[in-house]
Coordinates of C-alpha atoms in Angstrom, one line a residue:
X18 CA -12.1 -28.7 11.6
X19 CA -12.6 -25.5 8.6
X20 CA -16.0 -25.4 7.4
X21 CA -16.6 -26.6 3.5
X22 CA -14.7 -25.0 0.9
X23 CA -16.1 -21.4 -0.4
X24 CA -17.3 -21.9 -4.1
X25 CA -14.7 -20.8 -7.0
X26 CA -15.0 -17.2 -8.2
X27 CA -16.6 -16.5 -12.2
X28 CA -14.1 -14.7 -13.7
X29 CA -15.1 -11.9 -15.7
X30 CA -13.4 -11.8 -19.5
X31 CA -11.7 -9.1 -18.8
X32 CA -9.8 -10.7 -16.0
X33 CA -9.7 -14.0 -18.4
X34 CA -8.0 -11.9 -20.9
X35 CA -5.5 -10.4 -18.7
X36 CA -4.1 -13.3 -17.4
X37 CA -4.0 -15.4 -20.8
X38 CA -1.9 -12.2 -21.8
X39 CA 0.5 -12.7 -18.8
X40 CA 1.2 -16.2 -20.3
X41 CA -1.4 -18.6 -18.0
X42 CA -2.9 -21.4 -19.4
X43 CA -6.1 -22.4 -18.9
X44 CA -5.4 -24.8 -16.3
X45 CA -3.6 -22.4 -14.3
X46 CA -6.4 -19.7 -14.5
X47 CA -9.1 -22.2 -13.1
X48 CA -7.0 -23.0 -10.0
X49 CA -6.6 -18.9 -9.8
X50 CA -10.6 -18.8 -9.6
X51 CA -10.4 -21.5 -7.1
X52 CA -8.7 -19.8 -5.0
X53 CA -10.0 -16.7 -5.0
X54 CA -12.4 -16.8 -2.7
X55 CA -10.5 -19.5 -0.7
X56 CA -8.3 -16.8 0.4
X57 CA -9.9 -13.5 1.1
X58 CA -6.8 -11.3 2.5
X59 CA -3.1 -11.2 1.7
X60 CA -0.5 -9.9 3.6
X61 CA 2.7 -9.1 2.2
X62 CA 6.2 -8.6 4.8
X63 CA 9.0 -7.0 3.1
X64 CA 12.4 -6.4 3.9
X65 CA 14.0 -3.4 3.5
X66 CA 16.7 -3.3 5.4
X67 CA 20.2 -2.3 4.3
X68 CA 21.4 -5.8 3.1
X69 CA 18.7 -5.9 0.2
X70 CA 21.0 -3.2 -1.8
X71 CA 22.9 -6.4 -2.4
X72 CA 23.2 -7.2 -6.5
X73 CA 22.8 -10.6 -6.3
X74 CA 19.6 -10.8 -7.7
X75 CA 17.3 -11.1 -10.9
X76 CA 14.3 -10.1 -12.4
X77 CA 11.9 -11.1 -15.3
X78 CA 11.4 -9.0 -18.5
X79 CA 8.2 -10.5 -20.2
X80 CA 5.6 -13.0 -20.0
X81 CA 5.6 -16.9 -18.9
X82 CA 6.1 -17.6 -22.5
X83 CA 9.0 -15.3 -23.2
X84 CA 10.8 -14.4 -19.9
X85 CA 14.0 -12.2 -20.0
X86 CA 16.4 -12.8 -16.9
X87 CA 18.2 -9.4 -15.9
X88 CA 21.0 -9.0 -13.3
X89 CA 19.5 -6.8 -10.2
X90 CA 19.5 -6.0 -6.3
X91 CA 17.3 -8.1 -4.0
X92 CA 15.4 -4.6 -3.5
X93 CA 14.7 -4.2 -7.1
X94 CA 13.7 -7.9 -7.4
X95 CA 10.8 -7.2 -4.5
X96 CA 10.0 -4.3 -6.4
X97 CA 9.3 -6.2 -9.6
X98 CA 7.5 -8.3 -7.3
X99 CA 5.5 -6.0 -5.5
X100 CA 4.5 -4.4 -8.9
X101 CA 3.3 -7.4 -10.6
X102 CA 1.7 -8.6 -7.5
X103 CA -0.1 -5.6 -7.1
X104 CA -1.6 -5.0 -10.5
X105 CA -2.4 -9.3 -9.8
X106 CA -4.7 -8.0 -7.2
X107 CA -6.2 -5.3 -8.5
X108 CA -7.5 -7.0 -11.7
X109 CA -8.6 -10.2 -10.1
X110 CA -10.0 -8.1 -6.7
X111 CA -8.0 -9.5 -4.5
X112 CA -7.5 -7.8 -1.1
X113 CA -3.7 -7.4 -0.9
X114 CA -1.9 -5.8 1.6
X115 CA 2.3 -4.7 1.7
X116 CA 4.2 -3.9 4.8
X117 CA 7.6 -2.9 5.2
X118 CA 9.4 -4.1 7.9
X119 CA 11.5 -1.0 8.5
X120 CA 10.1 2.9 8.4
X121 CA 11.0 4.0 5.1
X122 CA 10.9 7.5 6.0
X123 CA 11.2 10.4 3.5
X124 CA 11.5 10.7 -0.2
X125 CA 13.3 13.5 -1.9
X126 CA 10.2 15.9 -1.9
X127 CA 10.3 15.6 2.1
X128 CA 7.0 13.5 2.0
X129 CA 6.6 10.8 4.6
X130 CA 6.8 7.7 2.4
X131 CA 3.7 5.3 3.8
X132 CA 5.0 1.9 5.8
X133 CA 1.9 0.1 4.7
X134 CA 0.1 0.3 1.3
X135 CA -2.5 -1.6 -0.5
X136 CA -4.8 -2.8 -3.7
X137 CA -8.5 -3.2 -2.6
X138 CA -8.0 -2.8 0.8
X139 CA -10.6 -1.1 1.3
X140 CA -12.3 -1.9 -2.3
X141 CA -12.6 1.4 -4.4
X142 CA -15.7 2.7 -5.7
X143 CA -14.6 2.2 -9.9
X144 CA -12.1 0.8 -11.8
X145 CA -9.8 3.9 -11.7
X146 CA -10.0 3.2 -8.6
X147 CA -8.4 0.2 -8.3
X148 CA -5.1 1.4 -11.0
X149 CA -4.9 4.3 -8.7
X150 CA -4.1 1.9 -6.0
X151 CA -2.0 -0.4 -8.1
X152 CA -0.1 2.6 -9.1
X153 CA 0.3 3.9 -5.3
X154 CA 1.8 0.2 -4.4
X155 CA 4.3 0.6 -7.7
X156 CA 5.7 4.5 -6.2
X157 CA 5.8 3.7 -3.0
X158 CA 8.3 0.6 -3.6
X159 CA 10.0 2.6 -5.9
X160 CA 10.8 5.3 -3.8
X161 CA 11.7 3.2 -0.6
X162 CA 16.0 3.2 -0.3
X163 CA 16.4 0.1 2.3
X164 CA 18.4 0.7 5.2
X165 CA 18.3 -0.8 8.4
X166 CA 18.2 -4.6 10.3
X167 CA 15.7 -7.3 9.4
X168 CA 13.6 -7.7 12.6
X169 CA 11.2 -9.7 11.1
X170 CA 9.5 -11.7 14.9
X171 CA 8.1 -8.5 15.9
X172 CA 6.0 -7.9 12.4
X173 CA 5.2 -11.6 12.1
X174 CA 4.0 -11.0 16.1
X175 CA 1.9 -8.2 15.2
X176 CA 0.3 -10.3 12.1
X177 CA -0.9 -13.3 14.0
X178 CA -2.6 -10.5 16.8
X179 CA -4.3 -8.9 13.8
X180 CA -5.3 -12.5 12.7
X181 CA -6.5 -14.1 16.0
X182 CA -10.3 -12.2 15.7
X183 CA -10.9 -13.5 12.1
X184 CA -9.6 -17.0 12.9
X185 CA -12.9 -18.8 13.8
X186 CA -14.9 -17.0 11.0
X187 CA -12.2 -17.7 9.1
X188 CA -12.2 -21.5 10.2
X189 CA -15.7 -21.8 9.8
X190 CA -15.9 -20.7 6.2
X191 CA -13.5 -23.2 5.1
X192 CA -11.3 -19.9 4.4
X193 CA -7.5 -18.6 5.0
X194 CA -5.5 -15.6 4.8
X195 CA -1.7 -16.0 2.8
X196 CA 1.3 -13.9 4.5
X197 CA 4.0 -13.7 2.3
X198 CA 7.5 -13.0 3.7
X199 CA 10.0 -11.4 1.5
X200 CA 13.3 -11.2 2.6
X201 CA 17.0 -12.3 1.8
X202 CA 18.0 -14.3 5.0
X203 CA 18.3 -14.6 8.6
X204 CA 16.2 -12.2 11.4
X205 CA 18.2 -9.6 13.4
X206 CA 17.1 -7.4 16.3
X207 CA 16.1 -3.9 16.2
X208 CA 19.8 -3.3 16.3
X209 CA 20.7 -5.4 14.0
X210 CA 22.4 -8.3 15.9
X211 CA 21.7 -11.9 14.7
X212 CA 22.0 -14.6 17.8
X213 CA 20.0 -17.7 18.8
X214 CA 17.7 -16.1 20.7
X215 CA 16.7 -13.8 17.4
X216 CA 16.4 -16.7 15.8
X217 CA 14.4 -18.7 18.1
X218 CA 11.7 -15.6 18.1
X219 CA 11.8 -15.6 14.7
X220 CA 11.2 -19.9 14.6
X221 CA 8.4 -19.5 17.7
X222 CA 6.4 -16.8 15.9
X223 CA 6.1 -18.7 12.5
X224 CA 5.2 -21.9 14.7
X225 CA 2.5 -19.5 16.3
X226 CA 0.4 -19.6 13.0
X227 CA 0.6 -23.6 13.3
X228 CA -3.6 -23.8 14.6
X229 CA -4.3 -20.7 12.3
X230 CA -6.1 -20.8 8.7
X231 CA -3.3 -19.0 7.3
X232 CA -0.6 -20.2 4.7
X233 CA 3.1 -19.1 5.0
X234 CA 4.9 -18.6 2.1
X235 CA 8.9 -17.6 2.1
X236 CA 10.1 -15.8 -1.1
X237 CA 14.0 -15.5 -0.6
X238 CA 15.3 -12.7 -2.7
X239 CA 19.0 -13.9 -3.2
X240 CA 21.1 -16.3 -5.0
X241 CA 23.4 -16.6 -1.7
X242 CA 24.1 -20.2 -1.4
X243 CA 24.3 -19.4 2.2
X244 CA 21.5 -18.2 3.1
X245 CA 19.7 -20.9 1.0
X246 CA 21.8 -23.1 3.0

């Protein structure tokens, strides 16, 4: 059994004031300070492969009060994603962590673009700190052009490793971690083929997290009625 629940964060008023601006109501910011502490690290999969070029997608213009739905590709709706998640964790501290599941590899400079970036992970020293990160997340997503297969097992392998040493401190604070997986369907293998057996990695390394403290979430980034299917 997880040890008692970690007490709820005191939100600062600038933090207050941001998210009233993004449209959440009171409600919703005390469950936000709730959880705060509740879940120290996030970890954020997302797919990049070629597929994600798809426009089948949408994205939000505005607040929760006055949203503006725009046609878009799967890759631009996890960047809009990525971007609003990012600046998300910078304000409210959160430790916040994106992977992509597929090298990017250069941008048009001939720079290596980075596989893994972050927003206070580790914390920075002052508050330009912290938009100096979200702004870092925001490039790098913006320069990624997605190409390649969705092997999602092996990354979701590699997470739980990285997970099993904070599991009982975890467990004993009454604490978890969240992995979100962003993708737009079905696992393939390195070479892109999509069987049973991909699938069945793909189904035994989710069910690995099943005795973990961590909480799965699955953000589909199309409005193919198969893949929902």
């Amino acid at each position: 059994t997880g040890g008692p629940k970690p007490p709820a964060a005191q939100l600062t008023q600038n933090q207050i004031q941001f998210l009233d601006q993004k449209g959440f109501s009171s409600g919703m910011i005390r469950s936000i300070s709730k959880n705060i502490n509740a879940f120290p690290l996030r970890i954020w999969l997302l797919d990049n492969s070629s597929s994600m070029l798809t426009r089948d997608s949408h994205i939000f213009s505005g607040t929760t009060k006055d949203l503006k739905r725009i046609d878009a590709s799967r890759w631009q709706e996890v960047q809009t994603c990525v971007g609003h998640h990012a600046e998300f964790s910078g304000i409210l501290g959160l430790t916040t962590r994106f992977t992509t599941i597929n090298a990017p590899g250069r941008n048009g400079f001939g720079q290596i673009i980075p596989q893994t970036v972050g927003v206070n992970d580790p914390p920075p020293f002052s508050p330009s700190g912290i938009q100096a990160q979200i702004q870092t997340v925001r490039e790098t997503v913006e320069q990624i052009r997605p190409s390649g297969a969705t092997p999602l097992s092996g990354h979701i392998q590699a997470i739980y490793s990285s997970l099993q040493q904070m599991a009982p401190r975890l467990q004993a604070q009454g604490k978890m971690v969240t992995v979100v997986l962003i993708t737009d369907g079905l696992p393939s293998d390195k070479s892109g083929f999509e069987n049973d057996v991909v699938k069945k990695q793909f189904i035994d390394a989710l069910r690995s997290f099943e005795s973990m403290p961590v909480n799965i979430v699955v953000r589909l980034c199309t409005d193919s009625a198969e893949v929902f299917d």
